[in-house]
CSV table of C-alpha atoms and ligand atoms in Angstrom, one decimal:
chain,number,residue,atom,x,y,z
A,99,MET,CA,-22.8,-48.7,24.7
A,100,ILE,CA,-24.8,-46.4,21.8
A,101,ASN,CA,-25.4,-48.3,18.3
A,102,PHE,CA,-24.1,-46.4,15.4
A,103,THR,CA,-23.6,-46.6,12.0
A,104,PHE,CA,-20.3,-46.4,10.7
A,105,TYR,CA,-20.2,-45.8,6.7
A,106,THR,CA,-16.7,-45.2,4.5
A,107,PRO,CA,-18.3,-45.8,1.3
A,108,THR,CA,-14.8,-43.8,-0.7
A,109,ARG,CA,-12.1,-45.1,-1.9
A,110,VAL,CA,-8.2,-43.8,-0.8
A,111,LEU,CA,-5.4,-44.2,-3.3
A,112,PHE,CA,-2.3,-43.3,-1.1
A,113,GLY,CA,1.0,-42.8,-1.8
A,114,VAL,CA,3.3,-41.0,-4.0
A,115,GLY,CA,2.7,-40.5,-7.5
A,116,ARG,CA,-1.0,-41.9,-7.6
A,117,ILE,CA,-2.6,-38.4,-8.6
A,118,LYS,CA,-2.1,-39.8,-12.3
A,119,GLU,CA,-4.1,-42.8,-11.4
A,120,VAL,CA,-7.2,-40.3,-11.4
A,121,GLY,CA,-8.1,-40.5,-15.0
A,122,SER,CA,-8.7,-44.4,-15.1
A,123,GLU,CA,-10.2,-43.8,-11.7
A,124,ILE,CA,-12.8,-41.3,-12.9
A,125,LYS,CA,-13.4,-43.9,-16.1
A,126,LYS,CA,-13.8,-46.6,-14.1
A,127,SER,CA,-17.0,-44.9,-12.8
A,128,ASN,CA,-18.1,-44.1,-16.8
A,129,VAL,CA,-18.1,-40.5,-16.0
A,130,LYS,CA,-17.1,-38.8,-19.1
A,131,LYS,CA,-16.4,-35.2,-19.0
A,132,VAL,CA,-15.6,-33.9,-15.3
A,133,LEU,CA,-16.2,-30.5,-13.7
A,134,LEU,CA,-12.3,-29.8,-12.2
A,135,VAL,CA,-13.0,-27.8,-9.4
A,136,ALA,CA,-9.7,-25.5,-8.4
A,137,GLY,CA,-8.4,-22.8,-5.3
A,138,GLY,CA,-6.0,-19.7,-6.3
A,139,GLY,CA,-3.7,-21.7,-8.5
A,140,SER,CA,-1.0,-23.0,-6.2
A,141,ILE,CA,-2.1,-26.6,-8.2
A,142,LYS,CA,-0.8,-25.5,-11.5
A,143,LYS,CA,2.8,-24.3,-8.8
A,144,ASN,CA,3.4,-27.9,-7.6
A,145,GLY,CA,2.6,-29.3,-11.3
A,146,VAL,CA,-0.4,-30.9,-9.2
A,147,TYR,CA,-2.4,-29.6,-12.1
A,148,ASP,CA,-0.1,-30.7,-15.1
A,149,THR,CA,-0.7,-34.4,-13.8
A,150,VAL,CA,-4.2,-34.1,-13.6
A,151,ILE,CA,-4.3,-33.0,-16.8
A,152,ALA,CA,-1.7,-35.2,-18.9
A,153,SER,CA,-4.0,-37.9,-16.6
A,154,LEU,CA,-7.8,-37.0,-17.8
A,155,GLN,CA,-6.2,-37.3,-21.7
A,156,GLU,CA,-4.9,-40.5,-21.4
A,157,GLN,CA,-8.3,-41.6,-20.6
A,158,GLY,CA,-9.8,-39.6,-23.4
A,159,ILE,CA,-12.0,-38.1,-20.6
A,160,ASP,CA,-13.0,-34.5,-20.9
A,161,TRP,CA,-13.5,-31.4,-18.4
A,162,VAL,CA,-14.3,-27.5,-18.2
A,163,GLU,CA,-12.2,-25.9,-15.1
A,164,LEU,CA,-13.9,-23.9,-12.6
A,165,TRP,CA,-11.3,-22.2,-10.7
A,166,GLY,CA,-10.9,-19.3,-8.0
A,167,VAL,CA,-12.2,-21.1,-4.7
A,168,VAL,CA,-10.8,-19.2,-1.5
A,169,PRO,CA,-10.8,-20.4,0.9
A,170,ASN,CA,-13.8,-20.2,3.5
A,171,PRO,CA,-15.0,-20.8,-0.1
A,172,VAL,CA,-18.6,-18.7,-0.7
A,173,LEU,CA,-21.9,-19.6,-2.2
A,174,SER,CA,-21.3,-17.3,-5.0
A,175,LYS,CA,-19.3,-19.8,-6.3
A,176,VAL,CA,-21.4,-22.6,-5.7
A,177,MET,CA,-23.6,-20.8,-7.9
A,178,GLU,CA,-21.4,-20.1,-10.8
A,179,GLY,CA,-20.8,-23.8,-10.4
A,180,ILE,CA,-23.6,-24.9,-11.2
A,181,SER,CA,-24.5,-22.9,-14.1
A,182,LEU,CA,-20.9,-24.0,-15.2
A,183,ALA,CA,-21.7,-27.7,-14.9
A,184,LYS,CA,-25.7,-27.2,-16.1
A,185,GLU,CA,-24.5,-25.3,-19.5
A,186,SER,CA,-21.1,-27.9,-19.8
A,187,GLY,CA,-23.6,-31.1,-19.4
A,188,VAL,CA,-21.0,-32.4,-16.8
A,189,ASP,CA,-21.5,-36.0,-15.6
A,190,GLY,CA,-19.2,-35.3,-12.4
A,191,VAL,CA,-17.1,-33.2,-10.8
A,192,LEU,CA,-13.1,-33.5,-9.7
A,193,ALA,CA,-12.3,-31.5,-6.5
A,194,VAL,CA,-8.1,-30.6,-6.9
A,195,GLY,CA,-7.4,-29.2,-3.6
A,196,GLY,CA,-8.5,-28.7,0.4
A,197,GLY,CA,-11.2,-28.6,2.4
A,198,SER,CA,-13.0,-25.7,0.5
A,199,VAL,CA,-12.4,-26.8,-3.0
A,200,ILE,CA,-13.7,-30.1,-2.2
A,201,ASP,CA,-16.1,-28.6,0.1
A,202,THR,CA,-17.8,-26.8,-3.1
A,203,ALA,CA,-17.0,-28.7,-5.2
A,204,LYS,CA,-19.8,-30.9,-2.6
A,205,ALA,CA,-22.9,-28.1,-2.9
A,206,ILE,CA,-21.9,-27.6,-7.1
A,207,ALA,CA,-22.2,-31.7,-7.3
A,208,SER,CA,-25.6,-32.0,-4.9
A,209,GLY,CA,-26.4,-28.0,-6.1
A,210,ILE,CA,-26.9,-28.6,-9.2
A,211,TYR,CA,-30.2,-30.7,-8.7
A,212,LEU,CA,-31.2,-28.2,-6.1
A,213,ASP,CA,-34.4,-25.8,-6.6
A,214,ASP,CA,-32.1,-23.1,-4.1
A,215,VAL,CA,-28.7,-24.9,-2.0
A,216,TRP,CA,-29.0,-22.4,0.4
A,217,ALA,CA,-31.9,-23.8,1.3
A,218,SER,CA,-29.8,-27.1,1.8
A,219,PHE,CA,-28.1,-26.2,4.5
A,220,LEU,CA,-31.1,-24.0,6.3
A,221,GLY,CA,-32.9,-27.3,6.2
A,222,LYS,CA,-35.5,-26.6,3.6
A,223,GLU,CA,-34.7,-28.8,1.2
A,224,LYS,CA,-33.5,-31.6,1.1
A,225,ILE,CA,-30.5,-33.6,-1.0
A,226,LYS,CA,-31.7,-36.6,-3.1
A,227,GLN,CA,-29.6,-37.1,-6.1
A,228,ALA,CA,-25.7,-35.6,-6.9
A,229,LEU,CA,-22.8,-35.4,-9.3
A,230,PRO,CA,-20.0,-38.9,-8.9
A,231,LEU,CA,-17.5,-36.2,-7.3
A,232,PHE,CA,-13.5,-37.6,-7.2
A,233,VAL,CA,-10.9,-35.2,-5.4
A,234,VAL,CA,-7.1,-35.2,-5.6
A,235,LEU,CA,-6.0,-33.6,-2.3
A,236,THR,CA,-3.2,-30.7,-1.4
A,237,ILE,CA,-3.8,-30.0,2.2
A,238,SER,CA,-4.8,-32.5,5.0
A,239,ALA,CA,-7.0,-30.7,7.1
A,240,THR,CA,-10.6,-31.3,7.1
A,241,GLY,CA,-11.3,-34.9,6.5
A,242,SER,CA,-13.9,-33.6,3.4
A,243,GLU,CA,-11.7,-36.4,1.0
A,244,CYS,CA,-13.7,-39.1,3.2
A,245,ASN,CA,-16.9,-37.6,4.8
A,246,GLY,CA,-20.2,-36.3,3.6
A,247,ASN,CA,-19.6,-32.7,4.8
A,248,PHE,CA,-19.0,-29.4,3.4
A,249,VAL,CA,-18.9,-25.8,4.9
A,250,ILE,CA,-19.8,-22.8,3.1
A,251,THR,CA,-19.9,-19.1,3.6
A,252,ASN,CA,-23.2,-16.8,2.2
A,253,GLU,CA,-21.4,-13.6,2.0
A,254,GLU,CA,-24.9,-12.0,2.1
A,255,THR,CA,-26.2,-13.6,5.3
A,256,LYS,CA,-23.2,-13.6,6.7
A,257,GLN,CA,-23.5,-17.3,7.8
A,258,LYS,CA,-21.0,-19.8,7.4
A,259,LEU,CA,-23.0,-23.4,8.1
A,260,GLY,CA,-21.8,-27.0,7.6
A,261,ASN,CA,-24.0,-29.4,5.7
A,262,HIS,CA,-23.9,-33.1,5.4
A,263,SER,CA,-25.7,-36.1,2.6
A,264,PRO,CA,-24.2,-39.5,2.7
A,265,LEU,CA,-24.6,-38.8,-1.0
A,266,VAL,CA,-22.1,-36.6,-1.6
A,267,TYR,CA,-18.8,-38.4,-0.7
A,268,PRO,CA,-16.2,-38.5,-2.8
A,269,LYS,CA,-15.7,-42.0,-4.9
A,270,VAL,CA,-12.2,-41.7,-5.0
A,271,SER,CA,-10.0,-39.9,-2.9
A,272,ILE,CA,-5.8,-39.4,-4.0
A,273,ILE,CA,-3.8,-38.5,-1.2
A,274,ASP,CA,-0.3,-38.0,-2.1
A,275,PRO,CA,1.4,-36.6,0.7
A,276,SER,CA,4.8,-35.4,-1.1
A,277,VAL,CA,2.5,-32.9,-3.2
A,278,GLN,CA,2.3,-31.0,0.4
A,279,ARG,CA,5.3,-30.0,0.6
A,280,THR,CA,4.7,-26.9,-1.0
A,281,LEU,CA,2.4,-25.7,1.3
A,282,PRO,CA,3.0,-22.8,3.2
A,283,TRP,CA,4.1,-23.5,6.6
A,284,ASN,CA,0.9,-21.8,8.5
A,285,GLN,CA,-1.1,-23.6,6.2
A,286,THR,CA,0.2,-27.3,7.7
A,287,ALA,CA,-0.3,-26.3,10.9
A,288,ASN,CA,-3.5,-25.4,10.3
A,289,GLY,CA,-4.3,-28.3,9.4
A,290,ALA,CA,-2.6,-30.0,12.2
A,291,CYS,CA,-4.7,-28.0,14.7
A,292,ASP,CA,-7.8,-29.0,12.6
A,293,ALA,CA,-7.1,-32.5,12.1
A,294,LEU,CA,-6.9,-32.3,16.7
A,295,SER,CA,-10.1,-30.2,16.9
A,296,HIS,CA,-11.9,-32.9,15.3
A,297,ILE,CA,-10.8,-35.3,17.2
A,298,MET,CA,-11.1,-33.5,20.8
A,299,GLU,CA,-15.1,-32.8,19.3
A,300,SER,CA,-15.9,-36.3,19.5
A,301,TYR,CA,-13.7,-37.4,22.4
A,302,PHE,CA,-14.8,-34.6,25.1
A,303,SER,CA,-18.2,-35.6,24.8
A,304,GLY,CA,-17.8,-39.3,24.8
A,305,GLY,CA,-17.0,-41.7,28.4
A,306,GLY,CA,-19.0,-44.5,26.3
A,307,ASN,CA,-16.1,-46.3,23.6
A,308,GLU,CA,-12.9,-46.5,25.6
A,309,THR,CA,-11.7,-48.4,21.9
A,310,THR,CA,-12.8,-45.1,20.4
A,311,LEU,CA,-10.6,-43.0,23.5
A,312,TYR,CA,-7.6,-45.0,22.5
A,313,VAL,CA,-7.6,-45.1,18.8
A,314,ASP,CA,-8.2,-40.9,20.0
A,315,GLU,CA,-5.7,-40.3,21.6
A,316,ALA,CA,-3.5,-42.5,19.3
A,317,LEU,CA,-4.5,-40.1,16.3
A,318,THR,CA,-3.8,-37.6,18.7
A,319,LYS,CA,-0.4,-38.3,19.5
A,320,ALA,CA,0.6,-39.3,15.8
A,321,ILE,CA,-0.7,-36.4,14.8
A,322,ILE,CA,1.7,-34.2,17.5
A,323,ASP,CA,4.4,-36.3,16.9
A,324,ALA,CA,4.1,-36.0,12.6
A,325,THR,CA,3.5,-31.9,13.0
A,326,ASP,CA,6.4,-31.3,15.3
A,327,LYS,CA,8.7,-33.3,13.1
A,328,LEU,CA,7.6,-31.2,10.0
A,329,MET,CA,8.2,-28.4,11.6
A,330,LEU,CA,12.1,-29.2,11.0
A,331,ASN,CA,11.8,-30.7,8.5
A,332,GLU,CA,8.9,-29.9,6.1
A,333,ASP,CA,10.4,-32.2,3.2
A,334,ASP,CA,10.2,-35.0,5.9
A,335,LEU,CA,7.7,-37.4,3.9
A,336,GLU,CA,6.9,-39.7,6.4
A,337,ALA,CA,5.6,-37.1,8.8
A,338,ARG,CA,3.7,-36.0,6.1
A,339,ALA,CA,2.5,-38.9,5.3
A,340,ASN,CA,1.8,-39.9,9.5
A,341,LEU,CA,-0.2,-36.7,9.0
A,342,ALA,CA,-1.8,-36.7,6.1
A,343,TRP,CA,-4.0,-39.5,7.2
A,344,ALA,CA,-4.1,-39.3,10.9
A,345,ALA,CA,-6.4,-36.4,9.6
A,346,THR,CA,-8.6,-38.6,7.1
A,347,LEU,CA,-9.2,-40.8,9.8
A,348,ALA,CA,-10.2,-37.9,12.4
A,349,LEU,CA,-13.3,-37.3,10.6
A,350,ASN,CA,-14.3,-40.3,8.3
A,351,GLY,CA,-16.0,-41.5,11.3
A,352,VAL,CA,-13.7,-43.7,13.0
A,353,SER,CA,-12.5,-41.3,15.8
A,354,ALA,CA,-16.1,-40.8,16.7
A,355,ALA,CA,-17.3,-44.1,16.7
A,356,GLN,CA,-20.0,-44.4,19.8
A,357,LEU,CA,-19.5,-40.3,21.0
A,358,LYS,CA,-21.7,-38.5,20.6
A,359,GLY,CA,-19.7,-35.1,19.2
A,360,ASP,CA,-20.4,-32.4,20.6
A,361,TRP,CA,-19.5,-29.4,17.7
A,362,ALA,CA,-19.4,-26.0,19.4
A,363,SER,CA,-15.6,-24.8,19.1
A,364,HIS,CA,-16.2,-25.6,15.2
A,365,ASP,CA,-20.3,-24.2,15.2
A,366,ILE,CA,-18.0,-20.7,17.7
A,367,GLU,CA,-14.9,-21.0,15.4
A,368,HIS,CA,-17.5,-20.7,11.4
A,369,ALA,CA,-18.7,-17.4,13.4
A,370,ILE,CA,-15.6,-15.6,13.2
A,371,SER,CA,-15.4,-16.8,9.8
A,372,ALA,CA,-18.0,-15.8,8.6
A,373,LEU,CA,-17.6,-12.1,9.7
A,374,HIS,CA,-13.7,-12.9,9.4
A,375,PRO,CA,-13.2,-14.2,6.0
A,376,GLU,CA,-9.1,-13.7,6.1
A,377,VAL,CA,-9.1,-16.2,9.5
A,378,ALA,CA,-8.7,-19.7,8.1
A,379,HIS,CA,-10.5,-22.5,9.8
A,380,GLY,CA,-7.0,-24.5,11.7
A,381,ALA,CA,-6.3,-20.9,13.2
A,382,GLY,CA,-9.9,-19.7,14.5
A,383,LEU,CA,-9.9,-22.9,15.8
A,384,ALA,CA,-6.1,-22.4,17.4
A,385,VAL,CA,-7.9,-20.0,19.6
A,386,VAL,CA,-11.6,-21.2,20.7
A,387,PHE,CA,-10.6,-24.6,21.7
A,388,PRO,CA,-8.7,-24.2,24.2
A,389,ALA,CA,-11.5,-21.4,26.0
A,390,TRP,CA,-13.8,-23.9,25.5
A,391,ILE,CA,-11.9,-26.3,27.4
A,392,THR,CA,-11.6,-24.1,30.0
A,393,HIS,CA,-14.7,-23.2,30.2
A,394,VAL,CA,-17.2,-26.5,30.2
A,395,TRP,CA,-14.5,-29.0,31.2
A,396,LYS,CA,-16.2,-29.7,34.9
A,397,GLU,CA,-19.4,-30.8,32.7
A,398,ASN,CA,-17.7,-34.6,32.1
A,399,GLU,CA,-14.6,-34.0,34.3
A,400,PRO,CA,-13.4,-38.0,33.9
A,401,THR,CA,-13.1,-37.2,30.1
A,402,PHE,CA,-10.7,-33.9,30.6
A,403,ARG,CA,-9.0,-35.9,33.0
A,404,ARG,CA,-8.4,-38.7,31.0
A,405,TRP,CA,-7.6,-36.7,28.1
A,406,ALA,CA,-5.2,-35.0,30.7
A,407,ARG,CA,-3.6,-37.8,31.9
A,408,ASN,CA,-3.2,-39.9,28.5
A,409,VAL,CA,-2.3,-37.1,25.9
A,410,TRP,CA,-0.5,-34.7,28.1
A,411,ASP,CA,0.8,-36.2,30.8
A,412,THR,CA,-1.2,-34.5,34.4
A,413,ASP,CA,-3.6,-35.1,36.6
A,414,ASP,CA,-4.6,-31.2,35.7
A,415,VAL,CA,-6.6,-30.8,33.5
A,416,LEU,CA,-5.9,-26.5,33.2
A,417,THR,CA,-2.3,-28.0,33.2
A,418,ALA,CA,-3.1,-29.6,30.0
A,419,VAL,CA,-4.6,-27.2,28.3
A,420,GLU,CA,-1.8,-25.0,28.6
A,421,ARG,CA,0.2,-27.6,26.8
A,422,LEU,CA,-1.7,-28.3,24.5
A,423,LYS,CA,-1.6,-23.9,24.0
A,424,SER,CA,2.1,-23.9,24.1
A,425,THR,CA,2.0,-26.6,21.1
A,426,TYR,CA,-0.1,-24.8,19.1
A,427,LYS,CA,1.9,-21.5,20.1
A,428,ARG,CA,5.2,-23.2,18.9
A,429,TRP,CA,3.5,-24.2,15.8
A,430,GLY,CA,3.5,-20.8,15.0
A,431,LEU,CA,-0.1,-20.7,15.6
A,432,PRO,CA,-2.4,-17.5,17.1
A,433,ILE,CA,-3.6,-19.1,20.6
A,434,SER,CA,-5.5,-15.5,21.8
A,435,LEU,CA,-8.3,-13.4,19.6
A,436,ARG,CA,-6.2,-10.6,19.5
A,437,GLU,CA,-3.6,-12.1,17.8
A,438,LEU,CA,-6.3,-13.0,15.2
A,439,ASN,CA,-7.0,-9.1,15.1
A,440,LEU,CA,-9.9,-9.3,16.4
A,441,GLU,CA,-11.6,-6.1,19.3
A,442,LYS,CA,-13.0,-6.9,22.1
A,443,SER,CA,-16.5,-5.1,21.1
A,444,GLU,CA,-16.7,-7.9,18.1
A,445,ILE,CA,-17.4,-10.9,20.8
A,446,PRO,CA,-21.5,-10.1,20.7
A,447,ALA,CA,-21.2,-10.5,17.4
A,448,ILE,CA,-19.9,-12.9,17.3
A,449,ALA,CA,-22.0,-14.8,20.1
A,450,GLN,CA,-25.2,-14.2,17.9
A,451,ASN,CA,-23.8,-14.3,15.2
A,452,ALA,CA,-22.8,-18.5,16.5
A,453,THR,CA,-26.2,-19.4,18.4
A,454,GLN,CA,-28.3,-17.6,15.8
A,455,LEU,CA,-30.1,-21.5,14.7
A,456,GLY,CA,-29.8,-22.0,18.6
A,457,LYS,CA,-27.7,-23.2,21.0
A,458,LEU,CA,-24.4,-25.0,20.8
A,459,GLY,CA,-22.8,-28.1,21.7
A,460,THR,CA,-23.8,-31.4,24.2
A,461,VAL,CA,-21.1,-31.8,26.9
A,462,LYS,CA,-23.0,-28.1,27.5
A,463,GLU,CA,-24.9,-26.4,26.3
A,464,LEU,CA,-24.6,-22.9,25.4
A,465,ALA,CA,-26.5,-19.3,24.7
A,466,GLN,CA,-25.4,-16.6,23.3
A,467,GLU,CA,-23.8,-15.2,27.1
A,468,ASP,CA,-21.7,-18.7,27.1
A,469,VAL,CA,-20.1,-18.4,24.0
A,470,GLU,CA,-19.4,-14.8,25.0
A,471,LYS,CA,-17.8,-16.1,28.0
A,472,ILE,CA,-15.9,-18.6,25.7
A,473,LEU,CA,-14.8,-15.6,23.6
A,474,GLU,CA,-14.0,-13.7,26.7
A,475,ILE,CA,-11.2,-16.2,27.6
A,476,ALA,CA,-9.7,-17.0,24.5
A,477,TYR,CA,-8.9,-13.0,24.0
B,230,LIG,O1,-6.4,-22.5,-3.6
B,230,LIG,P1,-5.2,-22.6,-3.8
B,230,LIG,O2,-4.6,-21.8,-4.5
B,230,LIG,O3,-5.1,-24.3,-3.8
B,230,LIG,O4,-3.9,-22.5,-2.1
B,230,LIG,C1,-4.8,-23.4,-1.0
B,230,LIG,C2,-5.3,-22.3,0.4
B,230,LIG,O5,-4.6,-20.9,-0.1
B,230,LIG,C3,-3.5,-23.5,-0.4
B,230,LIG,N1,-2.7,-24.8,-0.1
B,230,LIG,C4,-3.4,-25.5,-0.7
B,230,LIG,N2,-3.2,-27.0,-1.1
B,230,LIG,C5,-1.5,-26.2,-1.3
B,230,LIG,C6,-1.5,-25.1,-0.8
B,230,LIG,N3,-0.9,-23.9,-0.9
B,230,LIG,C7,0.2,-25.0,-1.4
B,230,LIG,N4,0.8,-26.0,-1.9
B,230,LIG,C8,-0.7,-27.0,-1.3
B,230,LIG,N5,0.3,-28.5,-1.4
B,230,LIG,O6,-4.1,-23.7,1.4
B,230,LIG,C9,-4.9,-22.4,1.2
B,230,LIG,C10,-5.7,-23.0,2.4
B,230,LIG,O7,-6.7,-24.9,2.2
B,230,LIG,P2,-7.9,-25.3,2.3
B,230,LIG,O8,-9.0,-25.3,1.4
B,230,LIG,O9,-9.0,-23.0,2.4
B,230,LIG,O10,-7.8,-25.3,3.4
B,230,LIG,P3,-8.8,-26.3,4.0
B,230,LIG,O11,-8.6,-27.9,3.6
B,230,LIG,O12,-7.7,-26.3,5.6
B,230,LIG,O13,-10.0,-26.4,4.4
B,230,LIG,C11,-10.8,-24.7,5.0
B,230,LIG,C12,-11.8,-24.7,4.5
B,230,LIG,O14,-13.0,-26.4,4.8
B,230,LIG,C13,-13.7,-26.2,6.2
B,230,LIG,C14,-13.1,-25.1,6.5
B,230,LIG,O15,-14.3,-24.6,7.6
B,230,LIG,C15,-12.3,-23.9,5.9
B,230,LIG,O16,-14.4,-23.4,5.0
B,230,LIG,N6,-13.9,-27.6,6.9
B,230,LIG,C16,-14.6,-28.4,5.7
B,230,LIG,C17,-15.0,-30.0,6.8
B,230,LIG,C18,-15.3,-30.8,6.0
B,230,LIG,N7,-15.7,-30.5,4.4
B,230,LIG,O17,-15.5,-31.8,6.8
B,230,LIG,C19,-14.7,-29.8,8.6
B,230,LIG,C20,-13.8,-28.7,8.5
B,230,LIG,O18,-13.9,-28.9,10.3
B,230,LIG,C21,-14.0,-27.2,8.0
B,230,LIG,O19,-15.2,-26.6,8.8
B,231,LIG,ZN1,-12.4,-28.6,11.3
């Protein structure tokens, strides 16, 4: 048994029509003025923005807006948000969007109290305070709506790094799966792949806790089943709801209790996105994860065999990897670096970027040469 702490302070409002409760939820926290953080405009097209604004107005909550958060969000937008938050005297942050918007909002909410927000990503400055954060989620993928993680790219140094603080957990997250019907199919598939990857990052490092392993197998099956149903009918609300809830549970601590975690595949993917911001996180993971399993599975054979048997109905790990890849392929995801339009000659630079702060992973500690081997398998 491994001791663990389970912390999920976020209040979740789940279901159709619940976005209109955002104003009253903010009011309950005594927040008077929020910085509304948003992406490239999808929330204006699908009506989410109008619902949010009507709810803020109804409750007498003031707001200022920060638009233009891009997928693989960048430090310069965080800095812009920190300046705007300071100038306008907000006492809360409201993220309306996906992981990129939420992560930017977390960096602003904590960065407003730091001398140098990037120093906190490098472990050189500690987050001691943060503005209260509220979330209206529009794409299920990262689990950022219910965790304390955030990932930002420093465009100057070409580093995409994760950060964590218990202080940036959203106070409230509203998940209305019906607003995800406007997602382009590739974003739904990216989200499903990201959620599956979060489960795998914990699962394969395990062996300790049977309950969590069973939960993880069930979540994996739920995600695959819901995504297959959505592929047939993108308006299937039950499937949207199932995918959304499974994606939240995939990275709110439930899927990881008593498991060490590995996160090498995420680190490798983050290096790809750092150097190629056009690569979506979920798409990068579809390429990296099967190659990582192929490279490391013999290091923890019993757990990989259990996954092959209980999820993919085979005793052979490499057959299970092929089934995972064909699932991704069926969903239209890329499964090779070539499909991401990357050159083979870029492999050393990606591997160097991924390992610049040290070796990766726990199932097998990966140095730059190992990462290069994984990327060659992925090519
Ligand atoms: O920018 P807008 O116009 O809103 O469009 C977005 C964006 O283009 C669009 N979209 C979102 N909801 C929509 C919609 N389009 C139509 N209808 C809707 N309802 O989808 C695109 C992708 O959005 P993004 O927020 O980038 O997606 P995702 O949630 O996958 O976030 C990815 C980012 O989160 C990080 C990733 O590395 C990446 O930077 N991660 C964050 C984690 C965390 N905080 O815990 C963990 C993850 O492992 C991950 O690293
Ligand atoms: Zn992820």
